[in-house]
Coordinates of C-alpha atoms in Angstrom, one line a residue:
Chain U
M85 CA 11.8 142.8 81.5
K86 CA 9.7 140.0 80.0
S87 CA 6.2 140.9 79.1
L88 CA 3.4 138.9 80.7
E89 CA 3.0 136.9 77.5
E90 CA 6.7 136.0 77.5
L91 CA 6.7 134.6 81.0
D92 CA 6.9 130.9 81.3
I93 CA 4.0 130.0 83.6
R94 CA 3.6 126.2 83.7
S95 CA 0.3 124.3 83.9
D96 CA 1.7 121.4 86.0
L97 CA 2.6 123.7 89.0
V98 CA 0.7 125.8 91.5
Y99 CA 1.7 129.3 92.6
T100 CA 1.7 131.7 95.6
K101 CA 1.1 135.4 95.6
T102 CA 4.8 135.8 96.5
H103 CA 5.8 134.0 93.3
E104 CA 6.9 130.7 94.6
W105 CA 5.8 127.5 92.7
A106 CA 5.1 124.2 94.2
Q107 CA 4.7 120.7 92.8
K108 CA 3.7 117.5 94.5
T109 CA 5.7 114.5 93.8
G110 CA 4.9 111.4 95.9
N111 CA 4.9 112.4 99.5
T112 CA 6.9 115.6 99.1
V113 CA 6.3 119.0 97.6
R114 CA 9.1 120.6 95.6
V115 CA 9.4 124.4 95.8
G116 CA 11.1 127.1 93.8
V117 CA 10.5 130.6 92.5
D118 CA 8.8 131.2 89.2
D119 CA 9.8 133.0 86.0
Y120 CA 8.2 136.2 87.1
A121 CA 10.3 136.4 90.3
Q122 CA 13.6 135.5 88.7
N123 CA 13.0 138.0 85.9
A124 CA 12.0 140.8 88.3
L125 CA 14.9 140.2 90.7
G126 CA 17.6 140.1 88.0
D127 CA 20.8 138.1 88.5
I128 CA 20.6 135.9 91.6
V129 CA 24.1 135.8 93.2
Y130 CA 23.4 134.0 96.6
V131 CA 20.7 131.8 97.9
E132 CA 20.2 131.6 101.7
L133 CA 18.9 128.0 102.2
P134 CA 17.4 126.3 105.3
A135 CA 18.9 123.1 106.7
A136 CA 17.4 119.8 105.9
G137 CA 15.0 118.9 108.7
A138 CA 14.0 122.5 109.4
A139 CA 10.4 123.2 109.9
V140 CA 8.7 125.6 107.5
N141 CA 5.3 127.4 107.7
A142 CA 3.0 128.3 104.9
G143 CA 3.4 131.9 104.0
A144 CA 6.5 132.4 106.2
A145 CA 10.1 133.0 105.1
F146 CA 12.4 130.0 105.0
G147 CA 15.3 131.7 103.2
S148 CA 16.2 134.5 100.8
L149 CA 17.4 135.2 97.3
E150 CA 20.1 137.8 96.9
S151 CA 20.2 139.6 93.6
T152 CA 22.5 142.4 92.5
K153 CA 19.5 144.7 93.0
A154 CA 17.8 143.5 96.2
V155 CA 17.2 140.8 98.8
S156 CA 13.9 138.9 98.6
D157 CA 12.3 136.5 101.0
L158 CA 11.6 132.9 100.0
N159 CA 8.2 132.0 101.5
S160 CA 7.0 128.4 101.9
P161 CA 3.8 127.5 100.1
V162 CA 3.2 124.7 102.7
T163 CA 3.7 123.9 106.3
G164 CA 5.9 120.9 107.0
K165 CA 9.5 119.7 107.3
V166 CA 12.3 120.3 104.8
T167 CA 13.4 116.9 103.4
A168 CA 15.9 118.1 100.7
V169 CA 17.8 121.3 99.8
N170 CA 19.2 122.0 96.4
E171 CA 22.8 122.3 97.5
T172 CA 24.0 123.0 93.9
L173 CA 22.7 126.6 94.4
V174 CA 25.5 127.3 96.8
D175 CA 28.0 127.2 94.0
S176 CA 25.6 128.1 91.1
P177 CA 22.9 130.5 92.3
E178 CA 22.4 131.6 88.7
K179 CA 20.4 128.3 88.1
V180 CA 17.5 130.1 89.7
N181 CA 17.6 132.5 86.7
T182 CA 18.5 130.1 84.0
S183 CA 16.3 127.1 85.1
P184 CA 13.8 128.2 87.7
Y185 CA 11.6 125.1 87.4
E186 CA 14.2 122.4 86.9
E187 CA 17.8 122.8 88.0
G188 CA 16.9 125.9 90.1
W189 CA 14.4 124.2 92.4
I190 CA 15.1 125.3 96.0
I191 CA 13.7 122.9 98.7
E192 CA 11.5 119.8 99.1
V193 CA 9.0 119.7 101.9
E194 CA 7.1 116.9 103.5
P195 CA 3.7 118.6 104.2
A196 CA 2.2 118.3 107.6
E197 CA -1.3 118.0 106.1
P198 CA -2.2 116.5 102.8
G199 CA -4.2 118.8 100.5
E200 CA -2.4 121.9 101.6
L201 CA -1.6 122.8 98.1
D202 CA -5.3 123.0 97.2
G203 CA -5.5 126.7 98.2
L204 CA -2.7 127.8 95.8
M205 CA -3.3 129.3 92.4
K206 CA -3.3 127.2 89.2
N207 CA -1.6 128.7 86.2
D208 CA -4.6 130.5 84.8
A209 CA -5.5 132.1 88.1
Y210 CA -1.9 133.0 88.6
R211 CA -1.6 134.7 85.2
A212 CA -4.8 136.6 86.1
F213 CA -3.2 137.6 89.4
L214 CA 0.0 138.8 87.7
K215 CA -2.1 141.1 85.5
T216 CA -3.3 142.9 88.6
L217 CA 0.3 143.7 89.7
A218 CA 2.1 146.8 88.5
P219 CA 2.1 146.5 84.8
V220 CA 5.0 144.9 83.1
E221 CA 5.3 146.3 79.6
Chain T
M115 CA 7.4 162.3 83.0
L116 CA 10.9 160.9 82.9
R117 CA 13.6 162.5 80.8
K118 CA 15.1 160.3 78.1
T119 CA 18.7 160.3 76.8
A120 CA 19.5 160.3 73.1
L121 CA 19.9 156.5 73.4
N122 CA 16.6 155.7 75.0
A123 CA 15.2 153.9 72.0
I124 CA 18.3 151.6 71.9
H125 CA 17.8 150.7 75.6
R126 CA 14.2 149.7 74.8
E127 CA 15.1 147.8 71.6
M128 CA 17.8 145.9 73.5
G129 CA 15.3 144.9 76.2
G130 CA 16.9 146.9 79.0
E131 CA 15.3 146.9 82.4
L132 CA 14.5 150.6 82.7
T133 CA 14.4 152.6 86.0
D134 CA 14.0 156.1 87.2
F135 CA 17.4 157.4 88.0
G136 CA 17.4 161.0 89.1
G137 CA 14.5 161.8 86.9
W138 CA 15.9 160.0 83.9
E139 CA 14.7 156.7 82.4
M140 CA 17.9 154.7 82.4
P141 CA 18.8 151.0 82.0
L142 CA 19.6 149.0 85.1
W143 CA 20.8 146.1 83.1
Y144 CA 20.2 144.5 79.7
P145 CA 19.1 140.8 79.2
T146 CA 22.9 140.0 79.6
G147 CA 22.4 140.6 83.3
S148 CA 24.4 142.8 85.7
V149 CA 26.8 140.1 86.8
R150 CA 28.1 139.4 83.2
E151 CA 28.1 143.2 82.5
H152 CA 30.2 143.8 85.6
L153 CA 32.7 141.1 84.6
A154 CA 32.8 142.2 81.0
V155 CA 34.2 145.6 82.1
I156 CA 37.0 143.8 84.0
E157 CA 37.8 141.2 81.4
T158 CA 37.0 142.9 78.0
S159 CA 35.0 146.1 77.9
G160 CA 31.6 147.6 78.6
V161 CA 29.8 150.5 77.1
F162 CA 27.5 152.8 79.1
D163 CA 25.0 155.5 78.2
I164 CA 25.9 158.4 80.6
G165 CA 23.8 161.0 78.8
H166 CA 22.1 161.9 82.0
M167 CA 25.1 163.8 83.4
D168 CA 25.2 167.6 83.2
L169 CA 28.0 169.8 81.7
L170 CA 28.9 173.4 82.4
R171 CA 31.4 175.5 80.3
I172 CA 33.2 178.2 82.2
K173 CA 34.9 180.9 80.1
G174 CA 36.6 184.2 80.6
K175 CA 39.7 185.7 82.2
D176 CA 38.2 185.0 85.7
A177 CA 37.3 181.4 85.0
F178 CA 40.5 180.1 86.7
N179 CA 39.9 182.4 89.7
L180 CA 36.3 181.3 90.1
L181 CA 37.1 177.6 89.9
Q182 CA 40.1 177.9 92.1
L183 CA 37.8 179.3 94.8
C184 CA 34.9 176.9 94.3
L185 CA 36.8 173.6 93.7
T186 CA 38.7 171.6 96.3
R187 CA 41.3 170.7 93.7
N188 CA 44.2 173.1 93.1
I189 CA 43.8 173.7 89.4
S190 CA 47.0 175.8 89.1
T191 CA 48.8 172.5 88.3
L192 CA 46.1 171.4 85.9
K193 CA 47.6 171.8 82.4
A194 CA 45.6 172.3 79.3
G195 CA 44.5 168.8 78.1
S196 CA 44.3 167.5 81.7
C197 CA 41.3 167.0 83.9
G198 CA 40.9 166.3 87.6
Y199 CA 38.5 165.0 90.1
S200 CA 37.2 167.6 92.5
M201 CA 34.6 168.4 95.2
I202 CA 32.4 171.5 95.1
L203 CA 31.8 172.4 98.7
N204 CA 29.5 175.1 100.3
E205 CA 30.6 177.4 103.1
R206 CA 29.8 174.7 105.7
G207 CA 32.1 172.2 104.0
H208 CA 29.2 170.1 102.7
V209 CA 29.4 168.6 99.2
V210 CA 27.3 170.5 96.6
D211 CA 28.4 167.9 94.1
D212 CA 31.5 166.1 92.8
S213 CA 32.8 166.8 89.3
I214 CA 35.6 166.4 86.8
V215 CA 37.1 169.7 85.7
Y216 CA 38.7 169.8 82.2
N217 CA 41.2 172.5 81.4
L218 CA 40.5 173.4 77.7
G219 CA 43.3 176.0 77.6
G220 CA 42.7 179.7 76.6
D221 CA 40.6 180.5 79.8
G222 CA 38.1 177.8 79.0
Y223 CA 37.1 175.0 81.4
I224 CA 34.4 172.3 81.4
L225 CA 32.8 170.9 84.6
I226 CA 31.0 167.6 84.3
V227 CA 28.6 167.2 87.2
N228 CA 25.9 164.7 88.2
A229 CA 22.4 164.3 86.7
A230 CA 20.2 167.4 87.4
M231 CA 23.1 169.2 89.1
G232 CA 23.9 171.6 86.2
P233 CA 21.5 174.4 87.4
V234 CA 22.5 173.9 91.1
V235 CA 26.2 174.1 90.4
R236 CA 25.8 177.0 88.0
K237 CA 23.9 178.9 90.6
H238 CA 26.5 178.1 93.2
L239 CA 29.3 179.4 90.9
E240 CA 27.3 182.5 90.0
Q241 CA 26.7 183.4 93.6
Q242 CA 30.4 184.1 94.0
G243 CA 30.1 187.6 92.8
A244 CA 33.7 188.9 92.8
F245 CA 34.5 187.8 89.3
P246 CA 33.4 190.2 86.5
D247 CA 35.0 188.4 83.5
V248 CA 33.5 184.9 83.6
C249 CA 30.6 183.3 81.9
V250 CA 29.0 180.0 83.0
V251 CA 27.0 178.2 80.3
D252 CA 24.9 175.1 81.1
E253 CA 25.3 172.9 78.0
S254 CA 23.2 170.1 79.6
G255 CA 20.9 168.8 76.9
R256 CA 23.2 169.7 74.0
F257 CA 25.7 166.9 74.6
S258 CA 25.6 163.2 75.2
K259 CA 28.1 161.0 76.9
I260 CA 29.1 157.4 76.4
D261 CA 31.6 155.6 78.6
L262 CA 33.7 152.8 77.2
Q263 CA 35.5 151.0 80.0
G264 CA 37.7 147.9 80.3
P265 CA 41.0 146.5 78.9
A266 CA 39.7 146.2 75.4
A267 CA 38.7 149.9 75.3
P268 CA 42.0 151.4 73.9
N269 CA 42.0 149.1 70.9
I270 CA 38.3 149.7 70.1
I271 CA 39.0 153.5 70.2
R272 CA 42.0 153.1 68.0
K273 CA 39.9 151.3 65.5
I274 CA 37.2 154.0 65.4
L275 CA 39.3 157.1 65.2
E276 CA 39.9 158.6 61.9
K277 CA 41.3 161.8 63.3
G278 CA 43.7 161.9 66.2
R279 CA 44.4 158.2 66.3
G280 CA 48.0 158.8 67.4
T281 CA 47.0 160.8 70.5
I282 CA 45.5 157.7 72.1
D283 CA 48.9 156.2 72.7
E284 CA 50.1 159.3 74.5
L285 CA 46.9 159.8 76.6
R286 CA 47.6 159.2 80.2
Y287 CA 45.1 158.7 83.1
F288 CA 43.1 161.9 83.5
Q289 CA 44.1 163.5 80.2
F290 CA 41.8 164.4 77.4
R291 CA 41.7 165.6 73.8
G292 CA 39.2 167.4 71.7
D293 CA 36.0 169.3 72.3
Y294 CA 32.6 168.1 71.2
A295 CA 31.4 171.7 70.6
N296 CA 34.2 172.4 68.1
P297 CA 33.4 171.3 64.6
N298 CA 37.2 171.2 64.0
S299 CA 37.8 169.1 67.2
E300 CA 41.2 167.5 67.5
I301 CA 39.4 164.2 68.0
A302 CA 36.6 163.1 65.7
F303 CA 34.7 159.9 65.2
P304 CA 34.0 158.9 61.5
G305 CA 31.2 160.9 60.0
N306 CA 32.8 164.1 61.4
I307 CA 31.5 163.6 64.9
P308 CA 33.5 166.0 67.1
V309 CA 34.2 164.4 70.5
L310 CA 35.9 165.2 73.8
L311 CA 37.7 162.0 74.6
S312 CA 39.0 161.7 78.2
R313 CA 40.9 158.8 79.8
T314 CA 38.7 158.7 82.8
G315 CA 35.8 156.7 84.0
Y316 CA 33.8 155.5 87.0
T317 CA 34.7 151.8 87.0
G318 CA 38.4 151.7 88.2
E319 CA 39.3 150.0 84.9
V320 CA 41.1 151.5 81.9
G321 CA 38.8 153.3 79.6
F322 CA 37.3 156.5 78.2
E323 CA 34.5 159.0 78.7
I324 CA 33.4 160.2 75.4
V325 CA 31.3 163.4 75.0
M326 CA 29.6 164.2 71.7
P327 CA 26.8 166.4 70.4
C328 CA 23.5 165.0 71.5
D329 CA 22.3 164.3 67.9
R330 CA 25.4 162.2 67.2
A331 CA 25.1 159.9 70.2
L332 CA 23.4 157.1 68.3
A333 CA 26.0 157.1 65.5
A334 CA 28.8 157.1 68.1
W335 CA 27.2 154.2 70.0
N336 CA 26.9 152.2 66.8
L337 CA 30.5 152.9 65.9
I338 CA 31.6 151.6 69.3
R339 CA 29.4 148.5 69.0
D340 CA 30.6 147.7 65.5
A341 CA 34.3 148.3 66.3
G342 CA 34.2 146.3 69.5
G343 CA 32.1 143.3 68.4
S344 CA 32.0 140.7 71.1
D345 CA 34.6 142.6 73.1
V346 CA 32.1 145.3 74.0
T347 CA 29.1 144.6 76.2
P348 CA 26.3 147.2 76.8
C349 CA 26.1 147.8 80.5
G350 CA 23.4 149.3 82.8
L351 CA 23.6 151.4 85.9
A352 CA 23.6 148.3 88.2
A353 CA 27.0 147.2 86.9
R354 CA 28.2 150.9 87.0
D355 CA 27.3 151.0 90.7
S356 CA 29.0 147.7 91.6
L357 CA 32.1 148.5 89.6
R358 CA 32.5 152.0 91.1
T359 CA 32.0 150.6 94.6
G360 CA 34.7 148.0 94.1
A361 CA 36.9 150.7 92.7
M362 CA 36.5 152.8 95.9
L363 CA 34.6 155.7 94.2
P364 CA 31.8 157.6 95.9
L365 CA 28.3 158.2 94.6
S366 CA 27.4 161.9 95.0
H367 CA 24.4 162.6 97.4
Q368 CA 24.9 159.1 98.8
D369 CA 28.5 158.6 100.0
I370 CA 29.2 162.3 99.9
G371 CA 26.6 165.0 100.3
A372 CA 24.9 167.5 102.7
W373 CA 27.4 166.9 105.5
P374 CA 31.0 167.9 106.1
F375 CA 33.5 166.4 103.6
V376 CA 36.0 165.3 106.3
N377 CA 37.8 162.0 107.0
T378 CA 36.9 160.3 103.8
P379 CA 38.7 157.9 101.4
W380 CA 38.5 160.7 98.9
S381 CA 40.8 163.2 100.6
F382 CA 43.0 163.2 97.5
A383 CA 40.5 165.7 96.1
L384 CA 41.7 168.2 98.7
P385 CA 44.6 170.5 97.9
R386 CA 47.2 169.4 100.4
D387 CA 51.0 169.5 100.0
R388 CA 53.3 166.7 101.3
E389 CA 53.2 168.2 104.8
G390 CA 49.4 168.1 104.7
R391 CA 48.9 171.8 104.4
F392 CA 46.4 173.3 102.0
T393 CA 48.0 174.9 99.0
K394 CA 45.1 177.3 98.4
D395 CA 42.0 178.7 100.1
F396 CA 38.6 177.5 98.8
I397 CA 35.0 177.7 99.8
G398 CA 34.3 175.2 102.6
S399 CA 38.0 175.0 103.8
G400 CA 37.0 176.5 107.2
I401 CA 35.6 173.1 108.2
Y402 CA 39.1 171.6 108.3
R403 CA 40.2 174.0 111.1
D404 CA 38.2 171.9 113.6
P405 CA 36.7 169.0 111.7
P406 CA 33.7 167.2 113.2
S407 CA 33.9 163.5 114.2
I408 CA 32.5 162.1 111.0
Y409 CA 34.4 159.3 109.3
T410 CA 33.6 157.5 106.1
C411 CA 35.3 154.1 105.6
A412 CA 35.2 151.4 103.0
F413 CA 34.2 147.9 104.0
C414 CA 34.2 144.5 102.5
G415 CA 32.3 141.5 103.7
F416 CA 32.8 137.7 103.4
D417 CA 30.0 136.7 101.0
P418 CA 27.6 138.5 98.7
R419 CA 24.8 139.1 101.3
K420 CA 23.8 142.7 101.5
V421 CA 22.0 144.9 104.0
E422 CA 19.4 147.6 103.2
T423 CA 21.3 150.9 103.2
R424 CA 18.2 153.0 104.2
E425 CA 17.8 151.2 107.5
A426 CA 21.1 149.5 108.3
L427 CA 23.1 150.4 111.3
V428 CA 26.9 149.9 111.9
L429 CA 27.5 148.1 115.1
L430 CA 30.8 148.0 117.0
N431 CA 30.8 145.8 120.1
G432 CA 27.0 145.8 119.9
A433 CA 26.7 149.6 119.9
S434 CA 25.5 151.6 116.9
I435 CA 28.2 153.9 115.6
G436 CA 26.8 155.0 112.2
S437 CA 25.0 154.1 109.0
V438 CA 25.7 152.4 105.7
T439 CA 25.9 154.7 102.6
T440 CA 26.6 152.2 99.9
C441 CA 26.1 148.4 100.0
A442 CA 26.8 146.6 96.7
I443 CA 28.2 143.3 95.4
D444 CA 31.5 143.3 93.5
M445 CA 31.0 140.0 91.5
A446 CA 34.6 139.9 90.3
I447 CA 36.1 139.3 93.8
G448 CA 36.3 136.7 96.5
R449 CA 38.3 135.8 99.5
A450 CA 40.9 133.0 99.5
E451 CA 43.5 132.3 102.2
G452 CA 42.5 135.5 104.1
K453 CA 43.0 137.8 101.2
I454 CA 40.8 139.4 98.6
Y455 CA 41.5 138.4 94.9
S456 CA 39.9 139.5 91.7
V457 CA 39.2 137.3 88.6
T458 CA 42.1 139.1 87.0
S459 CA 44.6 138.8 89.9
P460 CA 47.7 137.2 88.5
D461 CA 48.6 135.7 92.0
K462 CA 45.2 134.2 92.7
P463 CA 45.3 130.6 94.1
S464 CA 44.4 128.0 91.5
S465 CA 41.3 127.0 93.4
F466 CA 40.0 130.6 93.5
R467 CA 36.5 131.2 92.3
A468 CA 34.9 134.7 92.5
R469 CA 31.6 134.3 94.2
G470 CA 31.3 138.0 94.8
L471 CA 31.6 140.0 98.0
V472 CA 29.4 142.6 99.6
C473 CA 31.2 145.9 99.8
G474 CA 30.6 149.6 100.2
F475 CA 30.9 152.6 102.5
I476 CA 29.9 153.4 106.0
R477 CA 29.7 156.8 107.8
V478 CA 30.6 156.4 111.5
D479 CA 31.3 158.6 114.5
R480 CA 34.9 157.4 115.2
P481 CA 38.0 156.5 113.2
L482 CA 38.3 152.8 112.3
K483 CA 41.4 151.0 111.1
P484 CA 41.8 148.6 108.2
G485 CA 41.3 145.1 109.5
Q486 CA 38.8 146.1 112.2
R487 CA 35.5 144.2 112.1
V488 CA 32.0 145.8 112.4
V489 CA 28.5 144.3 112.1
L490 CA 26.1 145.8 109.6
K491 CA 22.5 145.2 110.8
D492 CA 19.1 145.7 109.1
S493 CA 15.7 144.2 109.9
R494 CA 16.5 141.1 108.0
R495 CA 20.0 140.2 109.0
S496 CA 23.4 141.0 110.5
I497 CA 26.5 140.6 108.4
E498 CA 30.1 140.9 109.4
A499 CA 32.3 143.3 107.5
E500 CA 35.9 144.2 107.6
I501 CA 37.2 147.8 107.3
V502 CA 39.5 147.9 104.2
S503 CA 41.8 150.5 102.6
D504 CA 40.9 149.1 99.1
I505 CA 38.3 146.8 97.7
R506 CA 38.8 145.2 94.2
P507 CA 42.6 144.5 93.6
N508 CA 44.4 144.6 90.3
R509 CA 42.4 147.4 88.7
T510 CA 43.6 148.6 85.3
A511 CA 42.6 152.4 85.3
R512 CA 46.3 153.5 85.4
V513 CA 47.9 151.0 83.1
K514 CA 50.0 152.1 80.1
I515 CA 47.9 151.8 76.9

């Protein structure tokens, strides 16, 4: 398990308490899971994805990640409509482990309301939040 | 406070993801990841720290009689140098534990049982008071055990052995040589490390279980790593669990346990002759006169999605008929043209790609036939599963080495 210092927590993203990241690009928000989540889950072997066009709600599950250890919900950071799904994860779910912020992105959402990301944690706040969780050595 | 095996420092040094397993701090996986660890055992080899298991030595003129009464296996056919898989049942036919019994010759036997089960099994044996000339010694803590599993394993062991190298070629499935407690053991690793080397394992692949004195475990581990090079991958308990599931092997106290051992895929552990009659009497055999309607079956799904064993129900035509005891993913298998193939299947279609399949065991209230479909349902999802007579094809455990 990576230590808190070893985790790649990026400054150009915002984070949820359930370890998803979000990044606004133009009119859409790209969503994935962060280095903490992929490291804690272990090898991801299957990603349950929503269909393009599906409605997602902030804080509610839109899919799941299957690791060899467990199943974990994917929660949406924003309310809106799914505009794109990373279909390469169907054949290569391990991209969530190897490249959680780039090739392993999961969905893109058109938010219902602008500014919805404002309530999410920036990287410093997120690191502080991670420290409050069960200690990683 | 978790107990630590002799190799605990190695697990930490290698960045293993450590977990509490039966009171022991054990690696779930290393940074390699459980998928590559699982595949390494099928394609090259994997090495596992199994130092959390317990070991009993049974000696004396009555050792045979005691074990013949307490084990489901008929050990009258177990020659010196051979070992066998057996259940230990209580009077009600429930599983106390499963074990491998080793016939050392000269009225000596070893029982390897599961983590923390040494004292329980010892007490169970000692309660059978009719045998004056027998001594049961719990050697747990004095020994360590390392499993080397996979097709590269025989050559790695050949490279290591300075004594007894020739015996590897003759060693058949479920045979062993040497004794770790004997300084003049027939089998020794370099540095005069006495070992008990048995051609057994918990993965379904060809390989060895290696028992050595506790204080020599680190040296033995390093010898295996050095001899194996890139052909040996350290593996954690997650890969061990997924490999054993695909190989149709039960986990004690999960797939077998405190309920009658009847109608299971592991009935080969019972002492039946060709006509199905018992060849001996043993503790727990009374349950077979009128066995209850409990059936354990293997299943295989259609993708890797799992259900939570603690809460999942087995549904047949919408009605609950039982529970899920193991639900794991064998990452070396997949379905193509209606059939299950492994990455090593010689007849796999050229387009075949193993994406992994969910598989495991269910305990239900009625017999089910291979090919029948059931639904496994937990609070998250329902998955379809097929009852199967075998899971991962083309396993290598019995190949000639």
